[in-house]
PDB file of C-alpha atoms in Angstrom:
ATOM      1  CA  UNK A  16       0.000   0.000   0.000  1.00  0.00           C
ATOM      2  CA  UNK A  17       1.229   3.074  -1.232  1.00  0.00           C
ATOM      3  CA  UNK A  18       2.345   6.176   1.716  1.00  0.00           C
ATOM      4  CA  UNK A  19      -0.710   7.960  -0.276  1.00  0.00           C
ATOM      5  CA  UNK A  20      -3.397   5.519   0.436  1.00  0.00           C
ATOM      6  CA  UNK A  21      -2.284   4.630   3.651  1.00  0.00           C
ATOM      7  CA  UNK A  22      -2.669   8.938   4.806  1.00  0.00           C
ATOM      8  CA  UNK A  23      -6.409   8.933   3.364  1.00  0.00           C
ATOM      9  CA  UNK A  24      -7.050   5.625   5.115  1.00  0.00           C
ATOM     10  CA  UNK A  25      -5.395   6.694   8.323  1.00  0.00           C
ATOM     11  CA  UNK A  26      -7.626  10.188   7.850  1.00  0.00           C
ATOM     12  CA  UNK A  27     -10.911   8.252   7.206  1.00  0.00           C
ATOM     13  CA  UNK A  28     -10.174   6.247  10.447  1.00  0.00           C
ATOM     14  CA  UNK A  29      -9.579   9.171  12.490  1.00  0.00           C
ATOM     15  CA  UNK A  30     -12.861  10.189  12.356  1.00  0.00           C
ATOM     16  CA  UNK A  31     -13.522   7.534  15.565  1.00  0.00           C
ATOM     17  CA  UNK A  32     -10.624   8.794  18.312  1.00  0.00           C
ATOM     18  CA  UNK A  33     -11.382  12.273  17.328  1.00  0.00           C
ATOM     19  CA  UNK A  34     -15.434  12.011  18.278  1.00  0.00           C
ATOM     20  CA  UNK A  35     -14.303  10.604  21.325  1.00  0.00           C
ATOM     21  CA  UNK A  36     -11.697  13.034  22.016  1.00  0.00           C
ATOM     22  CA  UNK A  37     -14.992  15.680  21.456  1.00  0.00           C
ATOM     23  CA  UNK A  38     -17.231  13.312  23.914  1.00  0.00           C
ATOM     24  CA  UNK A  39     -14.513  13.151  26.618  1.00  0.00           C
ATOM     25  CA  UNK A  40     -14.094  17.310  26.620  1.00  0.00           C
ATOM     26  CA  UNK A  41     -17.473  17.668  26.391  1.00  0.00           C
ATOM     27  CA  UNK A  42     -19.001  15.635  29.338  1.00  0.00           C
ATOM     28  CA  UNK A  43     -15.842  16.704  31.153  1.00  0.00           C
ATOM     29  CA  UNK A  44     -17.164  20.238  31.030  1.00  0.00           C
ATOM     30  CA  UNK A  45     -20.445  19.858  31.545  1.00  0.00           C
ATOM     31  CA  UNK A  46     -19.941  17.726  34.784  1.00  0.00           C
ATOM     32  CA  UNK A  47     -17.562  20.569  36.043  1.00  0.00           C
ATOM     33  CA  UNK A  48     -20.040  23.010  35.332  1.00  0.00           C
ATOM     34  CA  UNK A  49     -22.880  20.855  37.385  1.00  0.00           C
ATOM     35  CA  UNK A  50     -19.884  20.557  40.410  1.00  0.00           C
ATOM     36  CA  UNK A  51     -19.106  24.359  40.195  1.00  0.00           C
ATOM     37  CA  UNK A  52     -22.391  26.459  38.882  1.00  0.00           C
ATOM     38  CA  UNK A  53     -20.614  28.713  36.991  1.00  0.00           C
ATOM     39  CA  UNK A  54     -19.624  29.232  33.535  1.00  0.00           C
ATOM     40  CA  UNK A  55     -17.804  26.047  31.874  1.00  0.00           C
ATOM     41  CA  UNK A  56     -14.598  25.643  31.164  1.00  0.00           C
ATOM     42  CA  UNK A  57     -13.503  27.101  27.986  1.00  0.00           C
ATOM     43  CA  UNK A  58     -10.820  25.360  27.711  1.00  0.00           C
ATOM     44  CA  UNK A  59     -12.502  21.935  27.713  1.00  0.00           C
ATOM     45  CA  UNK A  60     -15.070  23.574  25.406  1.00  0.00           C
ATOM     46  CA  UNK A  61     -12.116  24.692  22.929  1.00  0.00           C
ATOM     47  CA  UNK A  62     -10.713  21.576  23.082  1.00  0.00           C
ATOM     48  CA  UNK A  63     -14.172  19.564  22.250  1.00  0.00           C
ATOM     49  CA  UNK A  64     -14.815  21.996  19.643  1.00  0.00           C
ATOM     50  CA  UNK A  65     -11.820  21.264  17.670  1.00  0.00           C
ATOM     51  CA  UNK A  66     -12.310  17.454  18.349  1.00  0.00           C
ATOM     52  CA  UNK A  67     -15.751  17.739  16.424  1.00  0.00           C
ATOM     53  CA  UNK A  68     -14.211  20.346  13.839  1.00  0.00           C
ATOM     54  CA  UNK A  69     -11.480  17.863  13.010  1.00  0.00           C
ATOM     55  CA  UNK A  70     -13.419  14.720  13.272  1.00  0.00           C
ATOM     56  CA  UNK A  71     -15.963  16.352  10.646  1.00  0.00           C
ATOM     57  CA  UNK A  72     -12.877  17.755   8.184  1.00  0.00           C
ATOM     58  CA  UNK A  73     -11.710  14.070   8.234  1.00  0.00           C
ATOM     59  CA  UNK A  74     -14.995  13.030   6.207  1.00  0.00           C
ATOM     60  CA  UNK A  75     -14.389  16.396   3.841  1.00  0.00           C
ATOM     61  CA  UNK A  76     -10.968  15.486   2.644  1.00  0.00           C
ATOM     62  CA  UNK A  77     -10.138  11.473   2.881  1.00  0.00           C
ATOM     63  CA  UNK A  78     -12.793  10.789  -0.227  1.00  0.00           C
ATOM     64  CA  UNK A  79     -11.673  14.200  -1.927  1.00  0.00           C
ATOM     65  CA  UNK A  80      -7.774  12.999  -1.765  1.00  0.00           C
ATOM     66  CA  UNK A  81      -8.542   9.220  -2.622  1.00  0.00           C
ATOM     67  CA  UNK A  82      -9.899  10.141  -5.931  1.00  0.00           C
ATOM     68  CA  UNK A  83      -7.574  13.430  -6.334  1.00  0.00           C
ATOM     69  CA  UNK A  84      -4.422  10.466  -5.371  1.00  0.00           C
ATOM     70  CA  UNK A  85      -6.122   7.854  -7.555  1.00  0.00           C
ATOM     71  CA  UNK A  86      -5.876   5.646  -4.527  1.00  0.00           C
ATOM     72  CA  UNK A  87      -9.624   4.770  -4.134  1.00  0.00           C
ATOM     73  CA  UNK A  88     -10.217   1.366  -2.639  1.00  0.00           C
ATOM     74  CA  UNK A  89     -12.768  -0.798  -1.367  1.00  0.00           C
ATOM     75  CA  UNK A  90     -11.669  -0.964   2.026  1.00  0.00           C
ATOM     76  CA  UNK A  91     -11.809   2.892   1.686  1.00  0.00           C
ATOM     77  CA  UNK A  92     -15.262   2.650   0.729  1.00  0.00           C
ATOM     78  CA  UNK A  93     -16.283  -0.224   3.096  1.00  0.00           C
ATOM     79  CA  UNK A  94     -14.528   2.334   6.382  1.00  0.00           C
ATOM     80  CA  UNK A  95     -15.881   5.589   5.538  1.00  0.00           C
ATOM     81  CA  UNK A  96     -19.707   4.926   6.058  1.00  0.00           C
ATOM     82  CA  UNK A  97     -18.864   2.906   9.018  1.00  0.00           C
ATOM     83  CA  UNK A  98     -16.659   5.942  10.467  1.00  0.00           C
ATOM     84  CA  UNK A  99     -19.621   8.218  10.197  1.00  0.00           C
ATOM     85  CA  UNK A 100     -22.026   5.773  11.764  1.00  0.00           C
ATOM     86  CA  UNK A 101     -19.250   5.766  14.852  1.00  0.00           C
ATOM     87  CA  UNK A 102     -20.073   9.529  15.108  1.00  0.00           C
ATOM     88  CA  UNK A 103     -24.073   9.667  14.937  1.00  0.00           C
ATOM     89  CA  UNK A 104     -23.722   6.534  17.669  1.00  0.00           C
ATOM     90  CA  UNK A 105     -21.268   8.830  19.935  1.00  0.00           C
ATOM     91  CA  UNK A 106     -22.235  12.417  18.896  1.00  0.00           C
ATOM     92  CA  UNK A 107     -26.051  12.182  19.100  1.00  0.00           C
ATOM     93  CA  UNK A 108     -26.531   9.946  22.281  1.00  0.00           C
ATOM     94  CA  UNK A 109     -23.886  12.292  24.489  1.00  0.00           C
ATOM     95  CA  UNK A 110     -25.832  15.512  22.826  1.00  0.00           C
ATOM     96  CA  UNK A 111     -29.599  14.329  24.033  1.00  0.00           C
ATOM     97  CA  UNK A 112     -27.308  13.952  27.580  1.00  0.00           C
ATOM     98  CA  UNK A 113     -25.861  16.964  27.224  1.00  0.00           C
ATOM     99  CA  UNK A 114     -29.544  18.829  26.727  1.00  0.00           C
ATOM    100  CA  UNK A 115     -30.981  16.920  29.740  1.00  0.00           C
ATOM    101  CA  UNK A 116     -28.205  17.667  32.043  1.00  0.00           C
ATOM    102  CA  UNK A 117     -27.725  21.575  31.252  1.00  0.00           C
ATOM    103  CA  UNK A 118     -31.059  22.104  31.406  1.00  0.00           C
ATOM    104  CA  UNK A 119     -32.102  22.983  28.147  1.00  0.00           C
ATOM    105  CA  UNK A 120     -35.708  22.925  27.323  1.00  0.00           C
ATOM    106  CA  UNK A 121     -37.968  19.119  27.494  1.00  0.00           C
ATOM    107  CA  UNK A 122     -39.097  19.625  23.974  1.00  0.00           C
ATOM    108  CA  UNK A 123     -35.384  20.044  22.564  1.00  0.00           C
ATOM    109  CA  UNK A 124     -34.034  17.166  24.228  1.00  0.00           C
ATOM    110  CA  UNK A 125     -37.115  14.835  22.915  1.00  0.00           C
ATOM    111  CA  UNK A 126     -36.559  16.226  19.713  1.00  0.00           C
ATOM    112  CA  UNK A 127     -33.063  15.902  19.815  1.00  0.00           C
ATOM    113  CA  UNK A 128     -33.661  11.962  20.991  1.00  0.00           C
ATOM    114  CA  UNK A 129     -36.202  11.893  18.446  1.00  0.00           C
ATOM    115  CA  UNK A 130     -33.592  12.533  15.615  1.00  0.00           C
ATOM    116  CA  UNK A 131     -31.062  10.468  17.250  1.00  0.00           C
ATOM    117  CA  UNK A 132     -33.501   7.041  17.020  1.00  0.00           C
ATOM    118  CA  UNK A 133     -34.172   8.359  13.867  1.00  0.00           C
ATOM    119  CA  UNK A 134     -30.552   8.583  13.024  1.00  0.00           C
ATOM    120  CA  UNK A 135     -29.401   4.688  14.203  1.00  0.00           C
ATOM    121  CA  UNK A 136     -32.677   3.037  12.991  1.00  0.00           C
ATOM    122  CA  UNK A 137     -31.815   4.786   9.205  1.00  0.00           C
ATOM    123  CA  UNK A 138     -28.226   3.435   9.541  1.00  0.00           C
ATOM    124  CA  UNK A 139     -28.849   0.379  10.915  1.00  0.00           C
ATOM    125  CA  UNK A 140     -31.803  -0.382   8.278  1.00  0.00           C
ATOM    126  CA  UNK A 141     -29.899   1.036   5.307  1.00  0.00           C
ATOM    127  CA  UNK A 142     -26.826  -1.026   6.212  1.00  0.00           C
ATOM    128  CA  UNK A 143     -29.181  -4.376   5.985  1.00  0.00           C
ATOM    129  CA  UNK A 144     -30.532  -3.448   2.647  1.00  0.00           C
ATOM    130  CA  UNK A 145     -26.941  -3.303   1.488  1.00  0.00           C
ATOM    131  CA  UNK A 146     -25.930  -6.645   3.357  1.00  0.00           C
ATOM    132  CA  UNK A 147     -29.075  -8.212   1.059  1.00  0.00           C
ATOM    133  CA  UNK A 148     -28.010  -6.086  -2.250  1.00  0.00           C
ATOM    134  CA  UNK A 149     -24.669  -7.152  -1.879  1.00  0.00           C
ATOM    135  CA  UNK A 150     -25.987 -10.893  -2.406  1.00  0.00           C
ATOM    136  CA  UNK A 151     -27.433 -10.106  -6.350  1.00  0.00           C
ATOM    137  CA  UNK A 152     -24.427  -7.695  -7.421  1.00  0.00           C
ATOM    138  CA  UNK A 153     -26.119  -3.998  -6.285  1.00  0.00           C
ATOM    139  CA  UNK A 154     -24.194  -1.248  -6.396  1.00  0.00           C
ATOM    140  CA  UNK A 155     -23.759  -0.401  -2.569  1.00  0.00           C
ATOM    141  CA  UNK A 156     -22.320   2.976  -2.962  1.00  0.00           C
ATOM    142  CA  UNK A 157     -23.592   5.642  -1.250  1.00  0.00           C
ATOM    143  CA  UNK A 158     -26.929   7.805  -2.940  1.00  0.00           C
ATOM    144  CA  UNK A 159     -26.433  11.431  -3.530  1.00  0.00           C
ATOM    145  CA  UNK A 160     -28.635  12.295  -0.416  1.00  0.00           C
ATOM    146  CA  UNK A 161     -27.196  10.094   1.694  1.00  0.00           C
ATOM    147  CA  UNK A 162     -24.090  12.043   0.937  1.00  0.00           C
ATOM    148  CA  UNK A 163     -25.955  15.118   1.227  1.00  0.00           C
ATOM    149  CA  UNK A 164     -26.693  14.169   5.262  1.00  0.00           C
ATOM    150  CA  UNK A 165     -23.761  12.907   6.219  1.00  0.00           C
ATOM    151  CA  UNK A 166     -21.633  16.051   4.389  1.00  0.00           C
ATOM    152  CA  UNK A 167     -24.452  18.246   6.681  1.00  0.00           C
ATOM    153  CA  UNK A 168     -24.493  15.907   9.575  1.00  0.00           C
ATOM    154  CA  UNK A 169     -21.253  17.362  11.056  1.00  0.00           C
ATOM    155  CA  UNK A 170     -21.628  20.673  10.842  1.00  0.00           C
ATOM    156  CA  UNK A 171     -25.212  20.368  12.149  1.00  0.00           C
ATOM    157  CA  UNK A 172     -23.711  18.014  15.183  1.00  0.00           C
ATOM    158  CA  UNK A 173     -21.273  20.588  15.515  1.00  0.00           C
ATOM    159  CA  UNK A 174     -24.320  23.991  15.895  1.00  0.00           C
ATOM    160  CA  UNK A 175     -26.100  22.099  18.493  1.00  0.00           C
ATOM    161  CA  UNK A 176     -23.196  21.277  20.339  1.00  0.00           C
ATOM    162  CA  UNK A 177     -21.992  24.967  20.548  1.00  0.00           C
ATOM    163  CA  UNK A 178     -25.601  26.198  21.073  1.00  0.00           C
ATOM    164  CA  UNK A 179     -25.614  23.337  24.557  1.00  0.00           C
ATOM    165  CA  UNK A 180     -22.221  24.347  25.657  1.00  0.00           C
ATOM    166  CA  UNK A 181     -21.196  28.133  24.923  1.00  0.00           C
ATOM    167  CA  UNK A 182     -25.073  29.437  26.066  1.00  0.00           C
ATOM    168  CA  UNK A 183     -23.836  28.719  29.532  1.00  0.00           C
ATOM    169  CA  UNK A 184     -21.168  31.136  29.108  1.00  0.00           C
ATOM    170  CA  UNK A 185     -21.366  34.729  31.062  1.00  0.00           C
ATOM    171  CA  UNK A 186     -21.324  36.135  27.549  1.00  0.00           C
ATOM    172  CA  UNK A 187     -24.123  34.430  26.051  1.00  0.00           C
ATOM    173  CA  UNK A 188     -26.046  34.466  29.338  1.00  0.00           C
ATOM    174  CA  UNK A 189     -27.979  37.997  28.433  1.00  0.00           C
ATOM    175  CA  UNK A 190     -31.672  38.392  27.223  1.00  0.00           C
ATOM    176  CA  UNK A 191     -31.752  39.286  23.581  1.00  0.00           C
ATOM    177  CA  UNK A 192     -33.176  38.259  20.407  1.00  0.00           C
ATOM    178  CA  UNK A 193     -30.411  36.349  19.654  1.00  0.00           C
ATOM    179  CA  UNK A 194     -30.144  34.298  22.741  1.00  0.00           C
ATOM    180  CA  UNK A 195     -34.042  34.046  23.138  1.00  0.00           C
ATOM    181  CA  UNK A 196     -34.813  33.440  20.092  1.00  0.00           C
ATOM    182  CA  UNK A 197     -32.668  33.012  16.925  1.00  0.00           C
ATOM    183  CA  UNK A 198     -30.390  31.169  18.438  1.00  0.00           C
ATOM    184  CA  UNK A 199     -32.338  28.034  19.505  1.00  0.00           C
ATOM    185  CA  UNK A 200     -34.826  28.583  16.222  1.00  0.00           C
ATOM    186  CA  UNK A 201     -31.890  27.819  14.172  1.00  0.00           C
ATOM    187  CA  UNK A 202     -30.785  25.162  16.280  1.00  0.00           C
ATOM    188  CA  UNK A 203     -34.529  23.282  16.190  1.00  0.00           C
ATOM    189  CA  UNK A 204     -34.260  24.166  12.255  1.00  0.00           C
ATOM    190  CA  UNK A 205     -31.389  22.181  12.068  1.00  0.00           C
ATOM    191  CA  UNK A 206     -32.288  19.079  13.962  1.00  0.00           C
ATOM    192  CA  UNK A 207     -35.799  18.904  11.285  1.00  0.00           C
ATOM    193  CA  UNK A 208     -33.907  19.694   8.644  1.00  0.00           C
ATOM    194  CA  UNK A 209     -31.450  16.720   9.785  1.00  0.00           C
ATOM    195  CA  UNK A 210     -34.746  14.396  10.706  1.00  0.00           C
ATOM    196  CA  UNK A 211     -36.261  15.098   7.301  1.00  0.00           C
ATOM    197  CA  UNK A 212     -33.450  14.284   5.331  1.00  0.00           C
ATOM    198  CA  UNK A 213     -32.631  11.263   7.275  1.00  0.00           C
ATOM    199  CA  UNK A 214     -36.187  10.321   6.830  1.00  0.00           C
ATOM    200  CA  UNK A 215     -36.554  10.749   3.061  1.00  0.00           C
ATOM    201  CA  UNK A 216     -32.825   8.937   2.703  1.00  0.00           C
ATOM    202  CA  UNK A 217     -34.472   6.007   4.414  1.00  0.00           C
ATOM    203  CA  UNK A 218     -37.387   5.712   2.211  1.00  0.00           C
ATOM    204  CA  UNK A 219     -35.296   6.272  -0.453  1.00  0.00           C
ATOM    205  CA  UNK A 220     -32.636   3.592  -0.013  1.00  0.00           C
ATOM    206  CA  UNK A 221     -36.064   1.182   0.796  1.00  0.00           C
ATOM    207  CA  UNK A 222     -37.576   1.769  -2.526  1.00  0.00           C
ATOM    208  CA  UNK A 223     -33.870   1.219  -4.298  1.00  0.00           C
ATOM    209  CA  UNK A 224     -33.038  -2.044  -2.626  1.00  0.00           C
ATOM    210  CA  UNK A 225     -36.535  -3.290  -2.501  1.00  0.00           C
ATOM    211  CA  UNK A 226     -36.272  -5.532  -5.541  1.00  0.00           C
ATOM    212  CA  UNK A 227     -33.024  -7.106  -3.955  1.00  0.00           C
ATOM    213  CA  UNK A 228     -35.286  -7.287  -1.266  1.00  0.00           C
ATOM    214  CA  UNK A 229     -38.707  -9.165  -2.590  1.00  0.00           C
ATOM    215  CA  UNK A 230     -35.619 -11.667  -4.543  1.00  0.00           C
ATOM    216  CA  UNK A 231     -34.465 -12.613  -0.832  1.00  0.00           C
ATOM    217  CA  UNK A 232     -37.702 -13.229   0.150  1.00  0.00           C
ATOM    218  CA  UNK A 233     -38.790 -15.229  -2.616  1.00  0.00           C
ATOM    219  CA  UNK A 234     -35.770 -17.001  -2.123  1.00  0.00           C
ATOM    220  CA  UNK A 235     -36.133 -17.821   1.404  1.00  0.00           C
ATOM    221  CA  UNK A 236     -39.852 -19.253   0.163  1.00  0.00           C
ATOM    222  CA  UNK A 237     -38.669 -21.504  -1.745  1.00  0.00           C
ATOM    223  CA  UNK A 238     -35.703 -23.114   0.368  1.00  0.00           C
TER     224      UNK A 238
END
């Protein structure tokens, strides 16, 4: 394996200790801010931000290099959707947490777990539709919106995060429109833009892989 394809592959892997590098700063902080009362540490909130920043730029640039290198493989292929379902399972499930435990209003953190079952049922269905493609020579590659969420998945990941942790800051703490208001709008416009693109991608992927689909079941009726 060429020093090329061994950098994207070591990129595309990245993705998982970075996440958790984000996780570990981010609990971290929020459980000193529950110990202390005050404003969180923004050191620990630097350091998680850059965690998610870099864990996010690793899914922007190991495809883009692979094909700029000419070193696309399969295993490349096979590791970067599973890399990005690492994140939704550790980015989504510590975010509903972190809304709970700072407070943050009931309806955002149901809609935030509401969006992450909708997240790991997707996944988790979508991955068995390939597993049953795979048997009758589909292509498994990834559909154009299912590229479209996961390219806006981090970012998005990365709004509500900052909109959980730097609120609690003494700077952020005021009454304005912005805080009041725009602030956690865009934040709930984000998590249904997120849930309605991971819901269409699901339906989507159904209807493609559904004549793999009825051919496994007619299969299994005649064994």
């Amino acid at each position: 394996m060429s020093k090329k394809a061994l950098f994207v592959n070591a990129l595309t892997f990245a993705r998982v200790p970075l996440i958790f590098l984000w996780a570990v700063f981010a609990v971290w902080g929020e459980l000193e801010l529950g110990v202390d009362g005050q404003s969180p540490s923004a050191t620990l909130a630097v350091l998680a931000s850059l965690g998610m920043f870099l864990s996010g730029l690793t899914d922007l640039w190991d495809g883009r290099l692979a094909r700029q290198w000419g070193v696309v493989s399969t295993l490349g292929k096979m590791a970067d959707p599973l890399m990005d379902k690492v994140f939704y399972i550790v980015a989504f499930p510590v975010l509903v947490w972190m809304s709970g435990h700072a407070g943050a209003r009931e309806f955002h953190t149901l809609a935030l777990l509401a969006l992450t079952v909708l997240y790991l049922l997707r996944d988790t269905w979508v991955t068995f539709l390939r597993s049953v493609g795979t048997m009758y020579g589909a292509d498994v590659g990834a559909m154009w919106l299912g590229k479209v969420r996961t390219a806006l998945s981090f970012p998005g990941a990365g709004w509500i995060y900052a909109y959980l942790c730097f609120r609690q800051f003494e700077l952020f703490r005021a009454a304005n429109v912005w805080t009041n208001t725009v602030w956690p709008v865009s934040v709930l416009a984000v998590e249904a833009l997120l849930g309605i693109l991971t819901l269409v991608s699901l339906v989507t992927y159904t209807r493609s892989y559904m004549p793999y689909l009825k051919r496994a079941l007619e299969r299994n009726e005649n064994l």
